[in-house]
Amino acid sequence: MMTYAKSTDRPMPLAEAVWVDPARMSGVPCFRGTRLPVQQLFDWIEDGVPLNEFLGEFQVDRRAATAVLRAGASAVCAAAAGSPDCATPS
């Protein structure tokens, strides 16, 4: 399983964190370089598993997980408030 360089201060763009390939995993979005669906992160969090445990179990870079979580927050915000920027920190 591929891991990324450990954190820098720069947020990871979602395009660097996630890949979609119709020929692999039926096109399910996965953490880049893995076959780990991003949905797995949300499932674990829903089950109450701490983020650090998820990161250690699957060897996912924190910046990649954070990019996915931020994208999820933005999607919820956009759906609820009609503004894709409402989850952006000020």
mmCIF file of N, CA, C and O in Angstrom:
data_model
loop_
_atom_site.group_PDB
_atom_site.id
_atom_site.type_symbol
_atom_site.label_atom_id
_atom_site.label_comp_id
_atom_site.label_asym_id
_atom_site.label_seq_id
_atom_site.Cartn_x
_atom_site.Cartn_y
_atom_site.Cartn_z
ATOM 1 N N MET A 1 0.837 -1.158 0.000
ATOM 2 C CA MET A 1 0.000 0.000 0.000
ATOM 3 C C MET A 1 0.891 1.233 0.000
ATOM 4 O O MET A 1 1.845 1.323 0.741
ATOM 5 N N MET A 2 0.554 2.192 -0.824
ATOM 6 C CA MET A 2 1.356 3.399 -0.966
ATOM 7 C C MET A 2 1.049 4.366 0.166
ATOM 8 O O MET A 2 -0.091 4.553 0.546
ATOM 9 N N THR A 3 2.061 4.972 0.705
ATOM 10 C CA THR A 3 1.869 6.030 1.693
ATOM 11 C C THR A 3 2.466 7.303 1.128
ATOM 12 O O THR A 3 3.273 7.276 0.210
ATOM 13 N N TYR A 4 2.061 8.406 1.688
ATOM 14 C CA TYR A 4 2.527 9.701 1.230
ATOM 15 C C TYR A 4 3.541 10.242 2.219
ATOM 16 O O TYR A 4 3.582 9.824 3.363
ATOM 17 N N ALA A 5 4.317 11.205 1.763
ATOM 18 C CA ALA A 5 5.245 11.871 2.670
ATOM 19 C C ALA A 5 4.444 12.448 3.833
ATOM 20 O O ALA A 5 3.333 12.905 3.653
ATOM 21 N N LYS A 6 5.024 12.405 4.989
ATOM 22 C CA LYS A 6 4.323 12.914 6.161
ATOM 23 C C LYS A 6 4.100 14.408 6.031
ATOM 24 O O LYS A 6 4.665 15.078 5.199
ATOM 25 N N SER A 7 3.276 14.909 6.887
ATOM 26 C CA SER A 7 2.644 16.208 6.735
ATOM 27 C C SER A 7 3.601 17.359 6.458
ATOM 28 O O SER A 7 4.726 17.404 6.908
ATOM 29 N N THR A 8 3.068 18.259 5.684
ATOM 30 C CA THR A 8 3.639 19.590 5.527
ATOM 31 C C THR A 8 2.497 20.521 5.898
ATOM 32 O O THR A 8 1.391 20.081 6.160
ATOM 33 N N ASP A 9 2.746 21.798 5.884
ATOM 34 C CA ASP A 9 1.684 22.733 6.246
ATOM 35 C C ASP A 9 0.677 22.925 5.123
ATOM 36 O O ASP A 9 -0.414 23.418 5.357
ATOM 37 N N ARG A 10 1.028 22.548 3.915
ATOM 38 C CA ARG A 10 0.159 22.744 2.757
ATOM 39 C C ARG A 10 -0.951 21.701 2.731
ATOM 40 O O ARG A 10 -0.686 20.507 2.782
ATOM 41 N N PRO A 11 -2.229 22.157 2.657
ATOM 42 C CA PRO A 11 -3.307 21.175 2.522
ATOM 43 C C PRO A 11 -3.150 20.408 1.210
ATOM 44 O O PRO A 11 -2.705 20.956 0.203
ATOM 45 N N MET A 12 -3.516 19.147 1.231
ATOM 46 C CA MET A 12 -3.440 18.330 0.028
ATOM 47 C C MET A 12 -4.704 18.552 -0.802
ATOM 48 O O MET A 12 -5.808 18.426 -0.281
ATOM 49 N N PRO A 13 -4.548 18.875 -2.076
ATOM 50 C CA PRO A 13 -5.726 18.987 -2.933
ATOM 51 C C PRO A 13 -6.416 17.621 -3.066
ATOM 52 O O PRO A 13 -5.760 16.579 -3.057
ATOM 53 N N LEU A 14 -7.716 17.636 -3.195
ATOM 54 C CA LEU A 14 -8.470 16.396 -3.306
ATOM 55 C C LEU A 14 -7.967 15.545 -4.473
ATOM 56 O O LEU A 14 -7.881 14.316 -4.350
ATOM 57 N N ALA A 15 -7.581 16.167 -5.565
ATOM 58 C CA ALA A 15 -7.087 15.420 -6.730
ATOM 59 C C ALA A 15 -5.816 14.635 -6.430
ATOM 60 O O ALA A 15 -5.538 13.639 -7.088
ATOM 61 N N GLU A 16 -5.046 15.083 -5.437
ATOM 62 C CA GLU A 16 -3.849 14.342 -5.038
ATOM 63 C C GLU A 16 -4.185 13.233 -4.048
ATOM 64 O O GLU A 16 -3.432 12.284 -3.888
ATOM 65 N N ALA A 17 -5.305 13.364 -3.370
ATOM 66 C CA ALA A 17 -5.684 12.416 -2.318
ATOM 67 C C ALA A 17 -6.508 11.247 -2.841
ATOM 68 O O ALA A 17 -6.451 10.153 -2.287
ATOM 69 N N VAL A 18 -7.269 11.483 -3.909
ATOM 70 C CA VAL A 18 -8.255 10.504 -4.378
ATOM 71 C C VAL A 18 -8.073 10.235 -5.862
ATOM 72 O O VAL A 18 -7.713 11.121 -6.628
ATOM 73 N N TRP A 19 -8.355 9.017 -6.243
ATOM 74 C CA TRP A 19 -8.377 8.674 -7.661
ATOM 75 C C TRP A 19 -9.616 7.864 -7.954
ATOM 76 O O TRP A 19 -10.169 7.193 -7.086
ATOM 77 N N VAL A 20 -10.073 7.966 -9.197
ATOM 78 C CA VAL A 20 -11.209 7.190 -9.682
ATOM 79 C C VAL A 20 -10.773 6.584 -11.004
ATOM 80 O O VAL A 20 -10.353 7.289 -11.911
ATOM 81 N N ASP A 21 -10.844 5.269 -11.086
ATOM 82 C CA ASP A 21 -10.475 4.546 -12.301
ATOM 83 C C ASP A 21 -11.568 3.525 -12.566
ATOM 84 O O ASP A 21 -11.720 2.576 -11.796
ATOM 85 N N PRO A 22 -12.348 3.718 -13.637
ATOM 86 C CA PRO A 22 -13.441 2.791 -13.927
ATOM 87 C C PRO A 22 -12.987 1.334 -14.061
ATOM 88 O O PRO A 22 -13.770 0.422 -13.832
ATOM 89 N N ALA A 23 -11.708 1.127 -14.368
ATOM 90 C CA ALA A 23 -11.195 -0.234 -14.536
ATOM 91 C C ALA A 23 -10.783 -0.870 -13.205
ATOM 92 O O ALA A 23 -10.475 -2.060 -13.161
ATOM 93 N N ARG A 24 -10.762 -0.095 -12.133
ATOM 94 C CA ARG A 24 -10.376 -0.623 -10.806
ATOM 95 C C ARG A 24 -11.457 -0.278 -9.805
ATOM 96 O O ARG A 24 -11.948 0.835 -9.768
ATOM 97 N N MET A 25 -11.803 -1.217 -9.023
ATOM 98 C CA MET A 25 -12.796 -1.028 -7.959
ATOM 99 C C MET A 25 -14.115 -0.473 -8.509
ATOM 100 O O MET A 25 -14.812 0.289 -7.849
ATOM 101 N N SER A 26 -14.425 -0.823 -9.736
ATOM 102 C CA SER A 26 -15.674 -0.384 -10.392
ATOM 103 C C SER A 26 -15.846 1.136 -10.396
ATOM 104 O O SER A 26 -16.952 1.648 -10.386
ATOM 105 N N GLY A 27 -14.741 1.851 -10.369
ATOM 106 C CA GLY A 27 -14.800 3.305 -10.412
ATOM 107 C C GLY A 27 -15.091 3.967 -9.082
ATOM 108 O O GLY A 27 -15.326 5.170 -9.027
ATOM 109 N N VAL A 28 -15.067 3.201 -8.007
ATOM 110 C CA VAL A 28 -15.294 3.761 -6.673
ATOM 111 C C VAL A 28 -14.115 4.667 -6.313
ATOM 112 O O VAL A 28 -12.962 4.263 -6.481
ATOM 113 N N PRO A 29 -14.369 5.881 -5.811
ATOM 114 C CA PRO A 29 -13.262 6.747 -5.394
ATOM 115 C C PRO A 29 -12.441 6.090 -4.281
ATOM 116 O O PRO A 29 -12.990 5.631 -3.278
ATOM 117 N N CYS A 30 -11.127 6.039 -4.489
ATOM 118 C CA CYS A 30 -10.206 5.422 -3.533
ATOM 119 C C CYS A 30 -9.095 6.405 -3.198
ATOM 120 O O CYS A 30 -8.812 7.321 -3.969
ATOM 121 N N PHE A 31 -8.465 6.173 -2.034
ATOM 122 C CA PHE A 31 -7.286 6.964 -1.720
ATOM 123 C C PHE A 31 -6.235 6.657 -2.781
ATOM 124 O O PHE A 31 -6.016 5.498 -3.132
ATOM 125 N N ARG A 32 -5.628 7.703 -3.298
ATOM 126 C CA ARG A 32 -4.678 7.572 -4.410
ATOM 127 C C ARG A 32 -3.598 6.540 -4.091
ATOM 128 O O ARG A 32 -3.048 6.511 -3.007
ATOM 129 N N GLY A 33 -3.359 5.663 -5.069
ATOM 130 C CA GLY A 33 -2.333 4.644 -4.944
ATOM 131 C C GLY A 33 -2.779 3.417 -4.160
ATOM 132 O O GLY A 33 -1.975 2.530 -3.917
ATOM 133 N N THR A 34 -4.055 3.391 -3.756
ATOM 134 C CA THR A 34 -4.574 2.253 -2.996
ATOM 135 C C THR A 34 -5.864 1.752 -3.631
ATOM 136 O O THR A 34 -6.385 2.350 -4.559
ATOM 137 N N ARG A 35 -6.372 0.690 -3.067
ATOM 138 C CA ARG A 35 -7.701 0.191 -3.429
ATOM 139 C C ARG A 35 -8.651 0.404 -2.253
ATOM 140 O O ARG A 35 -9.667 -0.257 -2.124
ATOM 141 N N LEU A 36 -8.323 1.353 -1.393
ATOM 142 C CA LEU A 36 -9.117 1.662 -0.208
ATOM 143 C C LEU A 36 -10.150 2.737 -0.555
ATOM 144 O O LEU A 36 -9.794 3.894 -0.796
ATOM 145 N N PRO A 37 -11.420 2.375 -0.577
ATOM 146 C CA PRO A 37 -12.459 3.369 -0.884
ATOM 147 C C PRO A 37 -12.492 4.484 0.158
ATOM 148 O O PRO A 37 -12.361 4.225 1.360
ATOM 149 N N VAL A 38 -12.691 5.712 -0.292
ATOM 150 C CA VAL A 38 -12.789 6.828 0.641
ATOM 151 C C VAL A 38 -14.000 6.651 1.561
ATOM 152 O O VAL A 38 -13.988 7.120 2.701
ATOM 153 N N GLN A 39 -15.012 5.941 1.102
ATOM 154 C CA GLN A 39 -16.193 5.689 1.927
ATOM 155 C C GLN A 39 -15.815 4.976 3.228
ATOM 156 O O GLN A 39 -16.457 5.164 4.253
ATOM 157 N N GLN A 40 -14.737 4.191 3.180
ATOM 158 C CA GLN A 40 -14.281 3.476 4.371
ATOM 159 C C GLN A 40 -13.971 4.450 5.507
ATOM 160 O O GLN A 40 -14.270 4.178 6.669
ATOM 161 N N LEU A 41 -13.397 5.595 5.166
ATOM 162 C CA LEU A 41 -13.094 6.611 6.181
ATOM 163 C C LEU A 41 -14.375 7.078 6.859
ATOM 164 O O LEU A 41 -14.466 7.127 8.081
ATOM 165 N N PHE A 42 -15.389 7.399 6.063
ATOM 166 C CA PHE A 42 -16.660 7.857 6.635
ATOM 167 C C PHE A 42 -17.332 6.758 7.458
ATOM 168 O O PHE A 42 -17.907 7.026 8.513
ATOM 169 N N ASP A 43 -17.235 5.527 6.986
ATOM 170 C CA ASP A 43 -17.824 4.405 7.733
ATOM 171 C C ASP A 43 -17.169 4.242 9.095
ATOM 172 O O ASP A 43 -17.848 4.031 10.100
ATOM 173 N N TRP A 44 -15.850 4.330 9.135
ATOM 174 C CA TRP A 44 -15.133 4.170 10.404
ATOM 175 C C TRP A 44 -15.480 5.314 11.356
ATOM 176 O O TRP A 44 -15.691 5.104 12.544
ATOM 177 N N ILE A 45 -15.520 6.528 10.840
ATOM 178 C CA ILE A 45 -15.863 7.668 11.687
ATOM 179 C C ILE A 45 -17.287 7.516 12.212
ATOM 180 O O ILE A 45 -17.557 7.754 13.383
ATOM 181 N N GLU A 46 -18.197 7.083 11.351
ATOM 182 C CA GLU A 46 -19.580 6.847 11.766
ATOM 183 C C GLU A 46 -19.641 5.815 12.895
ATOM 184 O O GLU A 46 -20.461 5.924 13.806
ATOM 185 N N ASP A 47 -18.757 4.831 12.849
ATOM 186 C CA ASP A 47 -18.710 3.792 13.883
ATOM 187 C C ASP A 47 -17.971 4.242 15.143
ATOM 188 O O ASP A 47 -17.805 3.464 16.081
ATOM 189 N N GLY A 48 -17.488 5.487 15.148
ATOM 190 C CA GLY A 48 -16.836 6.021 16.339
ATOM 191 C C GLY A 48 -15.347 5.744 16.441
ATOM 192 O O GLY A 48 -14.741 5.958 17.497
ATOM 193 N N VAL A 49 -14.747 5.266 15.362
ATOM 194 C CA VAL A 49 -13.318 4.975 15.378
ATOM 195 C C VAL A 49 -12.543 6.292 15.226
ATOM 196 O O VAL A 49 -12.824 7.083 14.328
ATOM 197 N N PRO A 50 -11.573 6.551 16.088
ATOM 198 C CA PRO A 50 -10.780 7.780 15.971
ATOM 199 C C PRO A 50 -10.001 7.826 14.652
ATOM 200 O O PRO A 50 -9.559 6.799 14.132
ATOM 201 N N LEU A 51 -9.833 9.029 14.138
ATOM 202 C CA LEU A 51 -9.113 9.218 12.883
ATOM 203 C C LEU A 51 -7.722 8.604 12.948
ATOM 204 O O LEU A 51 -7.286 7.945 12.000
ATOM 205 N N ASN A 52 -7.015 8.790 14.055
ATOM 206 C CA ASN A 52 -5.650 8.243 14.161
ATOM 207 C C ASN A 52 -5.640 6.722 14.009
ATOM 208 O O ASN A 52 -4.697 6.164 13.452
ATOM 209 N N GLU A 53 -6.662 6.062 14.516
ATOM 210 C CA GLU A 53 -6.730 4.606 14.375
ATOM 211 C C GLU A 53 -6.929 4.215 12.910
ATOM 212 O O GLU A 53 -6.301 3.294 12.405
ATOM 213 N N PHE A 54 -7.798 4.936 12.211
ATOM 214 C CA PHE A 54 -8.004 4.692 10.776
ATOM 215 C C PHE A 54 -6.696 4.891 10.019
ATOM 216 O O PHE A 54 -6.301 4.055 9.202
ATOM 217 N N LEU A 55 -6.016 6.003 10.292
ATOM 218 C CA LEU A 55 -4.762 6.318 9.597
ATOM 219 C C LEU A 55 -3.719 5.234 9.820
ATOM 220 O O LEU A 55 -3.018 4.832 8.893
ATOM 221 N N GLY A 56 -3.619 4.743 11.029
ATOM 222 C CA GLY A 56 -2.649 3.696 11.343
ATOM 223 C C GLY A 56 -3.014 2.363 10.735
ATOM 224 O O GLY A 56 -2.149 1.640 10.232
ATOM 225 N N GLU A 57 -4.290 2.030 10.772
ATOM 226 C CA GLU A 57 -4.747 0.739 10.247
ATOM 227 C C GLU A 57 -4.526 0.637 8.740
ATOM 228 O O GLU A 57 -4.120 -0.398 8.228
ATOM 229 N N PHE A 58 -4.803 1.718 8.022
ATOM 230 C CA PHE A 58 -4.729 1.677 6.563
ATOM 231 C C PHE A 58 -3.527 2.407 5.997
ATOM 232 O O PHE A 58 -3.359 2.475 4.785
ATOM 233 N N GLN A 59 -2.693 2.977 6.843
ATOM 234 C CA GLN A 59 -1.499 3.700 6.417
ATOM 235 C C GLN A 59 -1.829 4.787 5.400
ATOM 236 O O GLN A 59 -1.166 4.938 4.376
ATOM 237 N N VAL A 60 -2.886 5.536 5.707
ATOM 238 C CA VAL A 60 -3.306 6.658 4.881
ATOM 239 C C VAL A 60 -2.683 7.920 5.463
ATOM 240 O O VAL A 60 -2.646 8.097 6.681
ATOM 241 N N ASP A 61 -2.199 8.782 4.602
ATOM 242 C CA ASP A 61 -1.630 10.046 5.030
ATOM 243 C C ASP A 61 -2.728 10.940 5.606
ATOM 244 O O ASP A 61 -3.819 11.026 5.052
ATOM 245 N N ARG A 62 -2.432 11.573 6.716
ATOM 246 C CA ARG A 62 -3.403 12.455 7.373
ATOM 247 C C ARG A 62 -3.896 13.540 6.418
ATOM 248 O O ARG A 62 -5.070 13.905 6.415
ATOM 249 N N ARG A 63 -3.001 14.089 5.605
ATOM 250 C CA ARG A 63 -3.402 15.147 4.663
ATOM 251 C C ARG A 63 -4.399 14.630 3.639
ATOM 252 O O ARG A 63 -5.316 15.353 3.247
ATOM 253 N N ALA A 64 -4.254 13.380 3.211
ATOM 254 C CA ALA A 64 -5.209 12.793 2.260
ATOM 255 C C ALA A 64 -6.567 12.614 2.924
ATOM 256 O O ALA A 64 -7.610 12.941 2.346
ATOM 257 N N ALA A 65 -6.576 12.097 4.145
ATOM 258 C CA ALA A 65 -7.836 11.923 4.876
ATOM 259 C C ALA A 65 -8.500 13.275 5.124
ATOM 260 O O ALA A 65 -9.717 13.416 4.980
ATOM 261 N N THR A 66 -7.701 14.273 5.471
ATOM 262 C CA THR A 66 -8.242 15.606 5.717
ATOM 263 C C THR A 66 -8.831 16.195 4.441
ATOM 264 O O THR A 66 -9.890 16.833 4.484
ATOM 265 N N ALA A 67 -8.193 15.978 3.308
ATOM 266 C CA ALA A 67 -8.732 16.465 2.033
ATOM 267 C C ALA A 67 -10.092 15.835 1.754
ATOM 268 O O ALA A 67 -11.025 16.509 1.307
ATOM 269 N N VAL A 68 -10.222 14.544 2.038
ATOM 270 C CA VAL A 68 -11.497 13.843 1.827
ATOM 271 C C VAL A 68 -12.554 14.388 2.787
ATOM 272 O O VAL A 68 -13.693 14.655 2.387
ATOM 273 N N LEU A 69 -12.192 14.575 4.046
ATOM 274 C CA LEU A 69 -13.148 15.092 5.028
ATOM 275 C C LEU A 69 -13.584 16.518 4.683
ATOM 276 O O LEU A 69 -14.767 16.867 4.793
ATOM 277 N N ARG A 70 -12.647 17.327 4.237
ATOM 278 C CA ARG A 70 -13.000 18.696 3.840
ATOM 279 C C ARG A 70 -13.936 18.692 2.635
ATOM 280 O O ARG A 70 -14.878 19.482 2.568
ATOM 281 N N ALA A 71 -13.682 17.815 1.681
ATOM 282 C CA ALA A 71 -14.559 17.716 0.515
ATOM 283 C C ALA A 71 -15.958 17.262 0.935
ATOM 284 O O ALA A 71 -16.965 17.765 0.419
ATOM 285 N N GLY A 72 -16.006 16.329 1.884
ATOM 286 C CA GLY A 72 -17.300 15.890 2.393
ATOM 287 C C GLY A 72 -18.033 17.023 3.085
ATOM 288 O O GLY A 72 -19.241 17.216 2.884
ATOM 289 N N ALA A 73 -17.326 17.791 3.898
ATOM 290 C CA ALA A 73 -17.939 18.927 4.588
ATOM 291 C C ALA A 73 -18.434 19.962 3.586
ATOM 292 O O ALA A 73 -19.529 20.513 3.734
ATOM 293 N N SER A 74 -17.648 20.210 2.557
ATOM 294 C CA SER A 74 -18.055 21.169 1.526
ATOM 295 C C SER A 74 -19.297 20.694 0.787
ATOM 296 O O SER A 74 -20.190 21.491 0.481
ATOM 297 N N ALA A 75 -19.369 19.394 0.508
ATOM 298 C CA ALA A 75 -20.538 18.845 -0.189
ATOM 299 C C ALA A 75 -21.790 18.987 0.664
ATOM 300 O O ALA A 75 -22.857 19.353 0.153
ATOM 301 N N VAL A 76 -21.677 18.707 1.947
ATOM 302 C CA VAL A 76 -22.825 18.854 2.848
ATOM 303 C C VAL A 76 -23.234 20.314 2.936
ATOM 304 O O VAL A 76 -24.416 20.653 2.861
ATOM 305 N N CYS A 77 -22.267 21.170 3.085
ATOM 306 C CA CYS A 77 -22.521 22.597 3.189
ATOM 307 C C CYS A 77 -23.214 23.117 1.921
ATOM 308 O O CYS A 77 -24.195 23.852 2.000
ATOM 309 N N ALA A 78 -22.703 22.723 0.782
ATOM 310 C CA ALA A 78 -23.279 23.159 -0.485
ATOM 311 C C ALA A 78 -24.714 22.666 -0.633
ATOM 312 O O ALA A 78 -25.596 23.400 -1.079
ATOM 313 N N ALA A 79 -24.954 21.421 -0.234
ATOM 314 C CA ALA A 79 -26.295 20.862 -0.344
ATOM 315 C C ALA A 79 -27.260 21.545 0.624
ATOM 316 O O ALA A 79 -28.414 21.806 0.283
ATOM 317 N N ALA A 80 -26.791 21.845 1.821
ATOM 318 C CA ALA A 80 -27.663 22.419 2.838
ATOM 319 C C ALA A 80 -27.859 23.925 2.674
ATOM 320 O O ALA A 80 -28.949 24.431 2.891
ATOM 321 N N ALA A 81 -26.805 24.618 2.304
ATOM 322 C CA ALA A 81 -26.868 26.077 2.273
ATOM 323 C C ALA A 81 -26.795 26.651 0.868
ATOM 324 O O ALA A 81 -26.916 27.870 0.707
ATOM 325 N N GLY A 82 -26.539 25.808 -0.091
ATOM 326 C CA GLY A 82 -26.440 26.309 -1.461
ATOM 327 C C GLY A 82 -25.158 27.056 -1.743
ATOM 328 O O GLY A 82 -25.043 27.749 -2.747
ATOM 329 N N SER A 83 -24.140 26.919 -0.891
ATOM 330 C CA SER A 83 -22.872 27.610 -1.080
ATOM 331 C C SER A 83 -21.721 26.632 -0.937
ATOM 332 O O SER A 83 -21.482 26.110 0.140
ATOM 333 N N PRO A 84 -20.971 26.382 -2.017
ATOM 334 C CA PRO A 84 -19.850 25.452 -1.918
ATOM 335 C C PRO A 84 -18.703 25.965 -1.056
ATOM 336 O O PRO A 84 -17.838 25.200 -0.670
ATOM 337 N N ASP A 85 -18.699 27.247 -0.702
ATOM 338 C CA ASP A 85 -17.598 27.812 0.070
ATOM 339 C C ASP A 85 -17.915 27.961 1.557
ATOM 340 O O ASP A 85 -17.096 28.449 2.316
ATOM 341 N N CYS A 86 -19.074 27.521 2.000
ATOM 342 C CA CYS A 86 -19.448 27.794 3.392
ATOM 343 C C CYS A 86 -18.633 27.004 4.391
ATOM 344 O O CYS A 86 -18.568 27.363 5.553
ATOM 345 N N ALA A 87 -17.941 25.921 3.966
ATOM 346 C CA ALA A 87 -17.126 25.131 4.893
ATOM 347 C C ALA A 87 -15.670 25.568 4.864
ATOM 348 O O ALA A 87 -14.859 25.029 5.572
ATOM 349 N N THR A 88 -15.343 26.563 4.043
ATOM 350 C CA THR A 88 -13.971 27.030 3.945
ATOM 351 C C THR A 88 -13.627 27.846 5.181
ATOM 352 O O THR A 88 -14.347 28.786 5.514
ATOM 353 N N PRO A 89 -12.544 27.485 5.884
ATOM 354 C CA PRO A 89 -12.167 28.246 7.080
ATOM 355 C C PRO A 89 -11.830 29.686 6.722
ATOM 356 O O PRO A 89 -11.260 29.953 5.685
ATOM 357 N N SER A 90 -12.196 30.598 7.597
ATOM 358 C CA SER A 90 -11.889 32.014 7.321
ATOM 359 C C SER A 90 -10.655 32.469 8.027
ATOM 360 O O SER A 90 -10.107 31.860 8.837
#
